[in-house]
Coordinates of C-alpha atoms in Angstrom, one line a residue:
X1 CA -10.3 -3.6 -17.4
X2 CA -12.0 -3.5 -13.9
X3 CA -9.0 -5.2 -12.3
X4 CA -6.6 -2.6 -13.8
X5 CA -8.8 0.3 -12.3
X6 CA -8.9 -1.5 -8.9
X7 CA -5.1 -1.9 -8.9
X8 CA -4.8 1.8 -9.8
X9 CA -7.0 2.9 -7.0
X10 CA -5.2 0.7 -4.4
X11 CA -2.0 2.5 -5.3
X12 CA -3.4 5.8 -4.4
X13 CA -3.9 7.4 -1.0
X14 CA -7.3 8.2 0.4
X15 CA -7.1 11.9 -0.6
X16 CA -6.3 11.0 -4.2
X17 CA -9.3 8.6 -4.3
X18 CA -11.6 11.5 -3.1
X19 CA -10.2 13.8 -5.7
X20 CA -10.6 11.2 -8.5
X21 CA -14.3 10.7 -7.5
X22 CA -14.9 14.5 -7.4
X23 CA -13.4 15.0 -10.8
X24 CA -15.3 11.9 -12.2
X25 CA -18.6 13.2 -10.8
X26 CA -18.0 16.7 -12.1
X27 CA -18.0 18.3 -8.6
X28 CA -14.9 20.3 -9.8
X29 CA -13.5 21.0 -13.2
X30 CA -9.9 21.2 -11.9
X31 CA -7.9 20.8 -8.7
X32 CA -6.7 23.7 -6.6
X33 CA -4.9 23.1 -3.3
X34 CA -3.2 25.5 -1.0
X35 CA -0.6 25.7 1.9
X36 CA -1.9 28.3 4.4
X37 CA 0.6 28.8 7.3
X38 CA 0.0 31.4 10.0
X39 CA 3.1 33.7 10.0
X40 CA 3.7 33.4 13.8
X41 CA 6.9 31.3 13.7
X42 CA 9.3 29.3 11.4
X43 CA 8.0 26.2 9.7
X44 CA 9.1 22.7 11.0
X45 CA 9.5 19.2 9.5
X46 CA 5.8 18.5 10.1
X47 CA 4.8 21.4 7.8
X48 CA 7.0 19.9 5.1
X49 CA 4.6 17.0 4.8
X50 CA 1.7 19.4 4.2
X51 CA 3.6 21.6 1.8
X52 CA 4.8 18.7 -0.3
X53 CA 1.4 16.9 -0.2
X54 CA -0.6 20.0 -1.3
X55 CA 1.9 20.9 -4.0
X56 CA 2.3 17.4 -5.2
X57 CA -1.4 16.9 -5.6
X58 CA -1.7 20.1 -7.6
X59 CA 1.2 18.9 -9.8
X60 CA -0.2 15.3 -10.2
X61 CA -3.7 16.7 -11.3
X62 CA -2.3 19.5 -13.5
X63 CA -4.0 21.9 -11.1
X64 CA -3.2 25.0 -9.2
X65 CA -1.3 25.6 -6.0
X66 CA -1.9 28.6 -3.8
X67 CA 0.6 30.0 -1.3
X68 CA -1.5 31.9 1.4
X69 CA -0.6 33.4 4.7
X70 CA -3.5 33.1 7.2
X71 CA -2.5 36.4 8.9
X72 CA -5.6 37.0 10.9
X73 CA -4.0 37.4 14.3
X74 CA -1.7 40.5 14.4
X75 CA -0.6 39.8 18.0
X76 CA 1.8 37.1 17.0
X77 CA 2.7 37.8 13.4
X78 CA 5.9 39.2 11.9
X79 CA 7.3 40.0 8.4
X80 CA 10.3 37.9 9.5
X81 CA 8.2 34.9 9.7
X82 CA 6.5 35.6 6.3
X83 CA 9.9 35.8 4.6
X84 CA 11.3 32.7 6.3
X85 CA 8.2 30.7 5.3
X86 CA 8.5 31.8 1.7
X87 CA 12.3 30.8 1.7
X88 CA 11.4 27.4 3.1
X89 CA 8.7 26.6 0.6
X90 CA 10.8 27.7 -2.4
X91 CA 13.7 25.6 -1.0
X92 CA 11.5 22.5 -0.8
X93 CA 10.7 23.1 -4.5
X94 CA 7.1 24.1 -4.2
X95 CA 6.4 26.9 -6.8
X96 CA 3.3 29.0 -6.3
X97 CA 4.2 31.2 -9.4
X98 CA 1.9 34.2 -9.2
X99 CA -0.5 32.7 -6.7
X100 CA 0.7 34.3 -3.5
X101 CA -2.2 35.5 -1.2
X102 CA -2.8 37.0 2.3
X103 CA -5.9 36.4 4.3
X104 CA -5.6 40.1 5.3
X105 CA -6.3 41.0 1.6
X106 CA -9.8 39.7 2.1
X107 CA -10.7 41.6 5.3
X108 CA -13.2 43.7 3.4
X109 CA -14.9 40.7 2.0
X110 CA -14.9 38.9 5.4
X111 CA -16.5 42.0 6.9
X112 CA -19.2 41.9 4.2
X113 CA -19.7 38.2 4.8
X114 CA -20.2 38.9 8.5
X115 CA -22.8 41.6 7.5
X116 CA -24.6 39.0 5.3
X117 CA -24.8 36.5 8.2
X118 CA -26.2 39.2 10.5
X119 CA -28.8 40.1 7.9
X120 CA -29.8 36.4 7.5
X121 CA -30.2 36.2 11.3
X122 CA -27.2 33.9 11.5
X123 CA -24.9 36.1 13.6
X124 CA -25.2 38.4 16.6
X125 CA -23.0 40.7 18.7
X126 CA -22.5 39.2 22.2
X127 CA -21.4 41.2 25.3
X128 CA -20.4 38.2 27.4
X129 CA -16.8 38.1 28.5
X130 CA -14.5 35.3 27.3
X131 CA -14.9 33.5 30.7
X132 CA -18.6 33.8 30.5
X133 CA -18.8 32.5 26.9
X134 CA -16.6 29.5 28.1
X135 CA -19.0 28.9 31.0
X136 CA -22.1 29.2 28.7
X137 CA -20.7 26.8 26.2
X138 CA -21.4 23.7 28.3
X139 CA -19.3 20.4 28.3
X140 CA -19.1 17.3 26.1
X141 CA -21.8 15.8 28.3
X142 CA -24.0 18.9 28.8
X143 CA -25.5 21.3 26.3
X144 CA -24.6 25.0 26.4
X145 CA -26.8 27.9 27.4
X146 CA -27.9 30.6 25.0
X147 CA -26.4 34.0 25.4
X148 CA -28.8 36.6 26.7
X149 CA -27.8 38.8 23.7
X150 CA -28.6 36.0 21.2
X151 CA -31.9 37.4 20.1
X152 CA -30.9 41.0 19.4
X153 CA -32.6 42.4 16.3
X154 CA -30.8 42.5 13.0
X155 CA -30.8 46.3 13.1
X156 CA -29.2 46.3 16.6
X157 CA -26.5 43.8 15.6
X158 CA -25.7 45.7 12.4
X159 CA -25.3 48.9 14.5
X160 CA -23.1 47.3 17.1
X161 CA -21.0 45.5 14.6
X162 CA -20.3 48.7 12.7
X163 CA -19.4 50.4 16.0
X164 CA -17.0 47.5 16.8
X165 CA -15.4 48.2 13.4
X166 CA -15.2 52.0 14.1
X167 CA -13.3 51.4 17.3
X168 CA -15.9 52.4 19.9
X169 CA -15.4 49.3 22.1
X170 CA -12.5 48.0 24.1
X171 CA -10.7 44.8 23.4
X172 CA -12.7 41.8 24.7
X173 CA -15.9 43.9 25.5
X174 CA -17.9 42.6 22.5
X175 CA -17.6 39.8 19.9
X176 CA -19.6 38.7 16.9
X177 CA -20.8 35.1 17.2
X178 CA -22.4 32.8 14.7
X179 CA -25.9 31.7 15.6
X180 CA -26.0 27.9 15.2
X181 CA -26.9 25.5 17.9
X182 CA -26.0 25.7 21.6
X183 CA -27.1 22.0 22.1
X184 CA -24.9 20.7 19.3
X185 CA -22.9 17.6 20.4
X186 CA -19.9 19.4 18.5
X187 CA -18.8 22.2 20.8
X188 CA -17.4 24.0 17.8
X189 CA -20.9 24.6 16.6
X190 CA -22.1 26.1 19.9
X191 CA -22.4 29.8 18.6
X192 CA -18.7 30.2 17.9
X193 CA -17.0 33.6 18.0
X194 CA -16.3 34.8 14.4
X195 CA -15.0 38.3 15.1
X196 CA -13.2 40.0 18.0
X197 CA -12.1 43.5 18.9
X198 CA -8.3 43.9 18.9
X199 CA -6.8 47.3 18.7
X200 CA -3.5 46.0 17.1
X201 CA -1.4 47.2 14.2
X202 CA -1.4 44.5 11.5
X203 CA 1.8 43.8 9.5
X204 CA -0.1 44.1 6.2
X205 CA -3.1 46.3 6.8
X206 CA -1.6 48.6 9.4
X207 CA -4.2 50.3 11.6
X208 CA -7.1 50.0 9.1
X209 CA -8.9 47.5 11.3
X210 CA -9.5 47.1 14.9
X211 CA -11.7 44.0 14.5
X212 CA -10.3 40.8 13.2
X213 CA -11.9 37.5 12.0
X214 CA -11.4 34.2 13.9
X215 CA -9.5 31.5 12.1
X216 CA -12.5 29.1 11.8
X217 CA -14.5 31.9 10.1
X218 CA -11.7 33.3 7.9
X219 CA -10.3 30.0 6.6
X220 CA -13.3 28.7 4.6
X221 CA -13.9 32.2 3.2
X222 CA -10.3 32.4 2.0
X223 CA -10.6 29.0 0.4
X224 CA -13.8 29.8 -1.4
X225 CA -12.6 33.2 -2.7
X226 CA -9.5 31.6 -4.1
X227 CA -11.3 28.8 -5.8
X228 CA -9.6 26.1 -3.6
X229 CA -11.3 22.7 -4.3
X230 CA -9.7 20.5 -1.7
X231 CA -8.8 22.1 1.6
X232 CA -6.4 19.6 3.0
X233 CA -5.5 19.9 6.7
X234 CA -4.5 17.8 9.7
X235 CA -6.7 15.7 11.9
X236 CA -7.1 18.3 14.7
X237 CA -9.4 20.2 12.3
X238 CA -11.7 17.2 11.8
X239 CA -14.1 18.5 14.5
X240 CA -14.0 22.0 12.9
X241 CA -15.2 20.7 9.5
X242 CA -19.0 21.1 10.3
X243 CA -18.3 24.8 11.0
X244 CA -16.1 25.1 7.8
X245 CA -19.1 23.6 5.8
X246 CA -21.6 25.8 7.7
X247 CA -19.7 29.0 6.8
X248 CA -19.4 28.3 3.0
X249 CA -23.0 27.0 2.9
X250 CA -24.5 30.0 4.7
X251 CA -22.4 32.4 2.6
X252 CA -23.8 30.7 -0.5
X253 CA -20.5 30.2 -2.4
X254 CA -21.2 28.5 -5.8
X255 CA -18.5 25.9 -5.8
X256 CA -17.7 25.4 -2.0
X257 CA -14.4 23.8 -1.1
X258 CA -14.2 20.4 0.5
X259 CA -12.1 20.0 3.7
X260 CA -10.2 16.7 4.0
X261 CA -8.1 15.8 7.1
X262 CA -4.9 13.6 7.2
X263 CA -2.7 12.5 10.1
X264 CA 0.0 14.9 11.3
X265 CA 3.7 14.0 11.0
X266 CA 4.9 13.3 14.6
X267 CA 8.6 12.8 15.0
X268 CA 10.0 11.2 18.2
X269 CA 12.3 13.1 20.5
X270 CA 12.2 16.4 18.8
X271 CA 10.8 19.8 19.7
X272 CA 8.3 21.2 17.2
X273 CA 6.0 23.4 19.3
X274 CA 6.4 27.0 18.4
X275 CA 6.1 28.3 22.0
X276 CA 8.8 25.9 23.1
X277 CA 11.1 26.9 20.3
X278 CA 10.4 30.6 21.0
X279 CA 11.4 30.0 24.6
X280 CA 14.6 28.2 23.5
X281 CA 15.5 31.1 21.2
X282 CA 14.6 33.9 23.7
X283 CA 16.6 32.2 26.5
X284 CA 19.6 31.9 24.3
X285 CA 19.7 28.1 24.6
X286 CA 19.8 27.9 20.8
X287 CA 21.1 30.7 18.6
X288 CA 17.9 31.3 16.6
X289 CA 15.0 29.5 14.8
X290 CA 17.5 28.0 12.4
X291 CA 19.8 26.6 15.0
X292 CA 20.9 23.2 13.6
X293 CA 19.7 21.4 16.8
X294 CA 16.1 22.2 15.9
X295 CA 13.9 20.6 13.2
X296 CA 12.6 23.8 11.8
X297 CA 13.0 23.6 7.9
X298 CA 15.5 26.5 8.1
X299 CA 17.5 24.6 10.8
X300 CA 17.5 21.4 8.8
X301 CA 18.7 23.4 5.8
X302 CA 21.5 25.1 7.8
X303 CA 22.5 21.7 9.2
X304 CA 22.9 20.2 5.7
X305 CA 19.7 18.4 5.0
X306 CA 18.6 18.5 1.3
X307 CA 15.1 19.0 -0.2
X308 CA 15.5 15.5 -1.8
X309 CA 16.0 13.9 1.7
X310 CA 13.0 15.6 3.2
X311 CA 10.8 14.6 0.2
X312 CA 12.1 10.9 0.6
X313 CA 11.2 11.1 4.2
X314 CA 7.7 12.4 3.6
X315 CA 7.1 9.7 1.0
X316 CA 8.3 6.9 3.3
X317 CA 5.9 8.3 6.0
X318 CA 3.0 8.2 3.6
X319 CA -0.5 9.7 3.9
X320 CA -3.1 8.2 6.3
X321 CA -6.0 9.0 8.6
X322 CA -4.3 7.4 11.7
X323 CA -2.0 9.4 13.9
X324 CA 1.4 7.7 14.5
X325 CA 4.9 8.7 15.4
X326 CA 8.1 8.3 13.2
X327 CA 11.5 7.7 14.6
X328 CA 14.0 10.5 14.0
X329 CA 16.4 7.8 12.7
X330 CA 14.2 7.5 9.6
X331 CA 15.0 11.2 8.7
X332 CA 18.7 10.5 9.2
X333 CA 18.5 7.5 7.0
X334 CA 17.0 9.6 4.2
X335 CA 19.8 12.2 4.3
X336 CA 22.4 9.4 4.3
X337 CA 20.8 7.8 1.3
X338 CA 20.6 11.1 -0.5
X339 CA 24.2 12.2 0.0
X340 CA 26.2 8.9 0.0
X341 CA 26.4 8.8 -3.8
X342 CA 26.3 12.6 -4.5
X343 CA 29.1 14.0 -2.2
X344 CA 32.9 13.6 -2.3
X345 CA 34.5 11.6 0.5
X346 CA 37.1 13.8 2.0
X347 CA 39.7 13.3 4.8
X348 CA 39.3 15.3 8.0
X349 CA 40.9 14.6 11.3
X350 CA 38.7 15.5 14.3
X351 CA 41.1 14.7 17.2
X352 CA 44.6 15.0 15.7
X353 CA 47.9 13.5 16.7
X354 CA 51.1 14.0 14.6
X355 CA 52.5 11.1 12.7
X356 CA 56.1 11.5 11.3
X357 CA 57.4 9.2 8.6
X358 CA 61.2 9.1 9.4
X359 CA 62.3 7.6 6.1
X360 CA 60.2 9.9 3.9
X361 CA 62.2 12.7 2.1
X362 CA 62.4 15.8 4.3
X363 CA 61.0 18.6 2.2
X364 CA 59.0 16.6 -0.4
X365 CA 55.3 17.2 -0.9
X366 CA 53.8 14.9 -3.5
X367 CA 50.4 15.0 -5.0
X368 CA 48.3 11.8 -4.8
X369 CA 45.3 11.2 -7.1
X370 CA 42.4 10.2 -5.0
X371 CA 38.9 9.2 -6.1
X372 CA 36.2 11.5 -4.9
X373 CA 33.7 8.7 -4.2
X374 CA 34.6 5.1 -4.6
X375 CA 31.0 4.1 -5.2
X376 CA 30.4 6.8 -7.9
X377 CA 33.2 7.2 -10.4
X378 CA 31.3 10.0 -12.1
X379 CA 32.4 12.3 -9.3
X380 CA 35.9 12.1 -10.6
X381 CA 39.1 12.5 -8.5
X382 CA 41.1 15.2 -6.8
X383 CA 44.8 15.8 -6.0
X384 CA 45.6 15.4 -2.3
X385 CA 49.0 16.5 -0.9
X386 CA 51.2 14.0 1.1
X387 CA 54.4 14.7 3.1
X388 CA 56.6 13.6 5.8
X389 CA 54.4 14.9 8.7
X390 CA 50.8 14.0 8.8
X391 CA 47.9 14.2 11.2
X392 CA 45.8 11.1 12.1
X393 CA 43.0 10.5 14.5
X394 CA 44.2 9.9 18.0
X395 CA 41.8 6.9 18.3
X396 CA 43.7 5.3 15.3
X397 CA 46.7 4.6 17.5
X398 CA 47.0 2.6 20.7
X399 CA 50.4 2.1 22.5
X400 CA 49.0 -1.1 24.1
X401 CA 46.3 -2.4 21.7
X402 CA 43.2 -4.2 22.9
X403 CA 42.1 -7.5 21.4
X404 CA 41.1 -7.3 17.7
X405 CA 42.5 -3.8 17.4
X406 CA 43.4 -3.4 13.6
X407 CA 44.8 0.1 13.5
X408 CA 48.2 1.5 14.3
X409 CA 50.3 0.3 17.3
X410 CA 54.0 -0.3 17.9
X411 CA 55.4 -2.8 15.3
X412 CA 52.1 -3.0 13.3
X413 CA 51.8 -2.0 9.7
X414 CA 48.6 -0.3 8.4
X415 CA 47.6 1.4 5.2
X416 CA 47.4 5.2 5.0
X417 CA 44.2 5.6 2.8
X418 CA 45.1 6.0 -0.9
X419 CA 48.8 6.5 0.0
X420 CA 51.4 4.0 1.5
X421 CA 51.9 1.2 4.1
X422 CA 53.5 2.5 7.2
X423 CA 54.8 0.7 10.3
X424 CA 55.0 2.2 13.8
X425 CA 58.5 2.4 15.2
X426 CA 58.3 4.7 18.2
X427 CA 56.4 7.4 20.1
X428 CA 57.1 10.7 21.8
X429 CA 55.3 11.8 25.0
X430 CA 54.9 15.0 27.0
X431 CA 55.6 15.2 30.8
X432 CA 52.2 13.9 31.6
X433 CA 52.6 10.8 29.5
X434 CA 50.4 11.9 26.6
X435 CA 51.5 10.8 23.2
X436 CA 52.4 13.9 21.1
X437 CA 54.2 12.3 18.1
X438 CA 54.0 8.8 16.5
X439 CA 57.0 7.7 14.4
X440 CA 56.8 5.4 11.4
X441 CA 58.6 4.2 8.4
X442 CA 56.9 3.7 5.0
X443 CA 57.3 1.3 2.2
X444 CA 57.8 3.5 -1.0
X445 CA 56.8 0.5 -3.2
X446 CA 53.2 0.4 -1.6
X447 CA 52.1 3.7 -3.2
X448 CA 48.4 3.8 -3.8
X449 CA 47.9 1.6 -0.8
X450 CA 48.9 -1.8 -2.4
X451 CA 52.1 -3.7 -1.9
X452 CA 53.8 -5.3 -5.0
X453 CA 54.7 -8.4 -3.0
X454 CA 51.0 -9.0 -2.2
X455 CA 51.3 -8.7 1.5
X456 CA 48.1 -7.8 3.3
X457 CA 47.4 -5.3 6.1
X458 CA 44.2 -5.3 8.2
X459 CA 43.9 -1.7 9.1
X460 CA 43.3 1.4 6.9
X461 CA 43.4 4.9 8.4
X462 CA 42.8 8.3 7.0
X463 CA 45.2 11.3 7.4
X464 CA 46.0 14.9 6.2
X465 CA 49.4 16.3 5.4
X466 CA 50.4 18.7 8.3
X467 CA 52.0 21.3 6.1
X468 CA 49.0 21.9 3.9
X469 CA 46.1 21.0 6.2
X470 CA 43.6 23.7 7.1
X471 CA 42.5 24.0 10.7
X472 CA 38.7 24.4 11.1
X473 CA 36.0 24.2 13.6
X474 CA 33.6 21.3 13.5
X475 CA 30.4 21.1 15.4
X476 CA 28.9 17.7 16.5
X477 CA 25.2 17.8 17.4
X478 CA 23.2 15.5 19.5
X479 CA 19.5 15.5 20.2
X480 CA 18.5 18.7 22.0
X481 CA 16.2 16.7 24.3
X482 CA 17.0 13.8 26.7
X483 CA 15.7 10.8 24.8
X484 CA 15.5 8.6 27.9
X485 CA 13.2 11.1 29.7
X486 CA 11.2 12.1 26.7
X487 CA 10.6 15.6 25.2
X488 CA 8.5 17.1 27.9
X489 CA 8.5 16.9 31.7
X490 CA 5.2 15.5 32.8
X491 CA 5.1 17.4 36.0
X492 CA 5.5 21.1 34.8
X493 CA 5.5 20.7 30.9
X494 CA 9.1 22.0 30.6
X495 CA 11.6 20.5 28.2
X496 CA 13.9 17.7 29.3
X497 CA 17.1 19.2 27.7
X498 CA 20.1 17.1 26.9
X499 CA 23.0 19.1 28.4
X500 CA 25.5 17.6 25.9
X501 CA 23.7 18.5 22.7
X502 CA 26.6 20.3 21.2
X503 CA 30.3 19.5 21.0
X504 CA 32.6 22.2 19.4
X505 CA 36.0 20.9 18.1
X506 CA 38.3 23.8 17.3
X507 CA 41.4 21.7 16.4
X508 CA 40.3 19.8 13.4
X509 CA 42.5 19.5 10.4
X510 CA 41.1 19.0 6.8
X511 CA 42.4 18.7 3.3
X512 CA 43.2 22.1 1.7
X513 CA 40.4 21.5 -0.8
X514 CA 37.9 21.9 2.0
X515 CA 39.0 25.4 2.6
X516 CA 37.1 26.4 -0.5
X517 CA 33.8 25.2 1.0
X518 CA 31.0 27.8 0.8
X519 CA 27.7 27.9 2.8
X520 CA 25.6 24.8 2.5
X521 CA 28.4 22.8 0.7
X522 CA 28.4 19.3 2.1
X523 CA 30.8 16.4 2.2
X524 CA 31.3 13.0 3.6
X525 CA 34.3 13.1 6.0
X526 CA 35.8 9.6 6.0
X527 CA 34.6 7.7 9.1
X528 CA 33.3 10.8 10.8
X529 CA 30.0 11.5 9.1
X530 CA 28.4 13.9 6.6
X531 CA 29.3 17.6 7.2
X532 CA 28.0 20.9 5.8
X533 CA 29.6 24.4 5.8
X534 CA 27.6 26.6 8.2
X535 CA 25.8 29.4 6.4
X536 CA 26.2 31.9 9.2
X537 CA 29.7 31.4 10.7
X538 CA 31.8 30.2 7.7
X539 CA 34.2 32.8 6.2
X540 CA 36.1 32.7 2.9
X541 CA 38.8 30.2 3.2
X542 CA 37.8 29.4 6.8
X543 CA 34.6 27.3 6.8
X544 CA 32.9 26.0 9.9
X545 CA 31.4 22.6 9.5
X546 CA 28.2 21.2 11.1
X547 CA 27.9 17.5 11.3
X548 CA 24.6 16.6 9.5
X549 CA 24.6 13.0 10.6
X550 CA 27.0 10.2 11.6
X551 CA 27.7 7.3 9.3
X552 CA 26.1 4.7 11.5
X553 CA 22.3 4.2 11.4
X554 CA 20.0 2.5 13.8
X555 CA 17.2 2.6 11.2
X556 CA 16.6 -0.3 8.8
X557 CA 14.2 0.3 5.8
X558 CA 12.1 -2.8 5.2
X559 CA 12.1 -3.8 1.6
X560 CA 8.7 -4.7 0.3

């Protein structure tokens, strides 16, 4: 029995082991987790890990999951960001039901909490400027100095704090600080600021308040009010945990939440910093927070990534206490794995050249039955029109073939995918010597791509019928940063942008079936990659396709 328990424990991450221990010891009766973003930008791939981790734990332990906006800083927050975050979380499959909260809804309780600390002699109003507070704080090697206002009486502090609330003081002129320990080895405990004056209109509370709580003060109060049991956050908050614990302890909450830190999800060669993304948006380098070249959740959704692929990615990354970076190729691997059996494999020609079958009937258009996905018969089949004139990829023909070239060249026979064998007989060129038309003959007996006499061909190429093909725009995305130089310029902190991060192809031809594509519909284009209909620029009957990912992968998943 002990061995079975040990095996079960080793299969769980360190957070689950802490939760199991807390439940077994009766610290909490049930589990309640939360995802608490600040509405000052769009969420990115790193946030997906936190969302899925918190929601997954609530599901696993039959507990509760809170969706809460930590909107304590009105200078950077917008309703646009609130709505985008809600959309992202729903899309990922995290359901908060009726448990949607805002930190700003607790401003009255936070104010009363500050009053309680003042009355306990644990908080004081300080007149030092921000620069002076920083100077008094000390360093990692030297203790800080106490503020000359630290020993104000409770009565004076209560009076000044109320006047701060009533708008009598200018921004930055006074703050409320916790009274803890200016000699603490943890700088976060050296009388941190817990309230500041800010005459700003708040997106939720309007002009009711001109003082706002600091994050480190507000966050533990929010968790305690909501009954959160395990406040799961990333490692940069580890040094803030003593302050988190001090706040809930001094405010005497009966069942204080427990903060647990885990390693952030770092993805190589991508831009995740909000201020950098904001700069890219404002300078018009990208066309918004959901530009498919970014890794915001909205951008990944627009590009064609699925919730299932992101969940697979997060699971592969795992949960640990050690920071590490993950190659972007792993994320690409996950979307390929998710789509390859789910999506139909369609024919689309990115760089077309016309192919004419001289011995094919002039006005005949026949319908060929083509499987939607050779690896998944359950996806059925579709009818694809075929005629005398086709488009093929320009790279699938060479007038003078290189060694081991297996596609079309003069005198060579190849298979037109799911159609017939054809042999190249001639070419037409323009005045500059560019090939404009390839002439072929076909073998009518090879319908379906197999010859009755058993002869083999080494090359198979895809095609679309010229008369019925639909001309569309396809967008090929590369990494927005120069991978050789790294994301950030070491000298000035600017981004090392890849100048070739987008190729727009306006002359692509696709099967007529693809004209029906609606926003977010995705397909595998034979040999060209996985593509998704753009949610902004696609129009009825005229989709614009974003390439989600190419078919080739540099990432290999190690089987254990």
